[in-house]
Structure formats: C-alpha cells, structure tokens
Amino acid sequence: MSAQPLPTGRLTTHVLDTARGCPAAGLVIELLRVEGLDHQLLKTVRTNEDGRVDAPLLTGMDIARGVYELRFHAGDYLRSTGTVLPDPAFLDVIPIRFGIADTGAHYHVPLLISPYSYSTYRGS
C-alpha cells in the first residue's frame, strides 16, 4: 500500500486599492472554511505594506479540499485612509467564496477595491 503524497498547494492573497493606486496596507482579512451553513474561522490576518500577507493563508497539511471564504474588511481599511464613506458604506466586508479542489495547486485570490467596486480572479 503506497502512502498518499502530502499536500503541496497553498492559498495566498493580496489587495490593491485601485482608487488610490497603491497596495491596501493594513486591511484585515478573515479566512473561513464553509460546510453547508456552518462557517469555521481559520485565521485572521492583516495585509503588509505591499498589500500582501506575510505567509500563505493555507499550506501543507492545512490545505484541504473544500469550500472557503475570504472576508476582506474593506470599509474599515478605506476609512483608515481618510476616504469618506456614506453610512452605511456601499461596500464594507467583501466576502469571496471559492473552492479548493486540488491540494497540490497554488490558489491565489487577489482583490482590487475602491469605495464603490471590487473585482477578483484566480491569480498565479
């Protein structure tokens, strides 16, 4: 019986502030695992000066097939930059739900934000 290979994939993210044309430094991101109606908070991180987190969000034995959600606290970040937002803000916490099917792959989930729009894609 052969041993199963260890997962070699990873999950990373970064955030760019397209309204200001710079990385979104200091933005809080929550990573959750989603199973039906249950959401398990796995970790909370903050972006660095480059708009990235200092280490992969998931790697090695921590990465598993399934559904995940990243919650980007864009409203708090935008307010911290001096951006005046309406009350309530049009965008506050931005959830991005995605699936990991291949634990050997790199999943990169970037976010581009402004006070009134956002976009994402599967990066490399």
PDB file of N, CA, C and O in Angstrom, residues 2 12-13 24-26 66 76 116 121:
ATOM      1  N   SER A   2       0.719   2.108  -0.980  1.00  0.00           N
ATOM      2  CA  SER A   2       1.566   3.300  -1.073  1.00  0.00           C
ATOM      3  C   SER A   2       0.979   4.436  -0.246  1.00  0.00           C
ATOM      4  O   SER A   2      -0.233   4.570  -0.111  1.00  0.00           O
ATOM      5  N   THR A  12      -2.903  32.000  -1.206  1.00  0.00           N
ATOM      6  CA  THR A  12      -2.356  33.333  -0.954  1.00  0.00           C
ATOM      7  C   THR A  12      -3.352  34.384  -1.442  1.00  0.00           C
ATOM      8  O   THR A  12      -4.292  34.078  -2.179  1.00  0.00           O
ATOM      9  N   THR A  13      -3.118  35.627  -1.036  1.00  0.00           N
ATOM     10  CA  THR A  13      -3.965  36.732  -1.471  1.00  0.00           C
ATOM     11  C   THR A  13      -3.160  38.024  -1.447  1.00  0.00           C
ATOM     12  O   THR A  13      -2.079  38.080  -0.847  1.00  0.00           O
ATOM     13  N   ALA A  24      -3.126  47.927  -0.604  1.00  0.00           N
ATOM     14  CA  ALA A  24      -4.003  48.189   0.540  1.00  0.00           C
ATOM     15  C   ALA A  24      -3.332  47.660   1.812  1.00  0.00           C
ATOM     16  O   ALA A  24      -3.545  46.526   2.215  1.00  0.00           O
ATOM     17  N   ALA A  25      -2.505  48.477   2.421  1.00  0.00           N
ATOM     18  CA  ALA A  25      -1.771  48.087   3.625  1.00  0.00           C
ATOM     19  C   ALA A  25      -2.662  48.192   4.856  1.00  0.00           C
ATOM     20  O   ALA A  25      -3.406  49.159   5.003  1.00  0.00           O
ATOM     21  N   GLY A  26      -2.584  47.192   5.726  1.00  0.00           N
ATOM     22  CA  GLY A  26      -3.322  47.221   6.982  1.00  0.00           C
ATOM     23  C   GLY A  26      -4.753  46.732   6.892  1.00  0.00           C
ATOM     24  O   GLY A  26      -5.518  46.885   7.837  1.00  0.00           O
ATOM     25  N   GLY A  66     -12.276  21.629  -0.384  1.00  0.00           N
ATOM     26  CA  GLY A  66     -13.476  22.155   0.233  1.00  0.00           C
ATOM     27  C   GLY A  66     -13.772  23.575  -0.195  1.00  0.00           C
ATOM     28  O   GLY A  66     -13.122  24.134  -1.080  1.00  0.00           O
ATOM     29  N   ASP A  76     -13.447  49.324   6.789  1.00  0.00           N
ATOM     30  CA  ASP A  76     -12.527  49.800   7.828  1.00  0.00           C
ATOM     31  C   ASP A  76     -11.228  50.294   7.211  1.00  0.00           C
ATOM     32  O   ASP A  76     -10.681  51.324   7.613  1.00  0.00           O
ATOM     33  N   TYR A 116     -16.617  51.909  -4.288  1.00  0.00           N
ATOM     34  CA  TYR A 116     -17.871  51.506  -4.920  1.00  0.00           C
ATOM     35  C   TYR A 116     -17.755  50.309  -5.851  1.00  0.00           C
ATOM     36  O   TYR A 116     -18.695  49.996  -6.579  1.00  0.00           O
ATOM     37  N   TYR A 121     -10.097  37.487  -9.134  1.00  0.00           N
ATOM     38  CA  TYR A 121      -9.851  36.461 -10.139  1.00  0.00           C
ATOM     39  C   TYR A 121      -8.949  35.432  -9.506  1.00  0.00           C
ATOM     40  O   TYR A 121      -8.399  35.646  -8.420  1.00  0.00           O
TER      41      TYR A 121
END
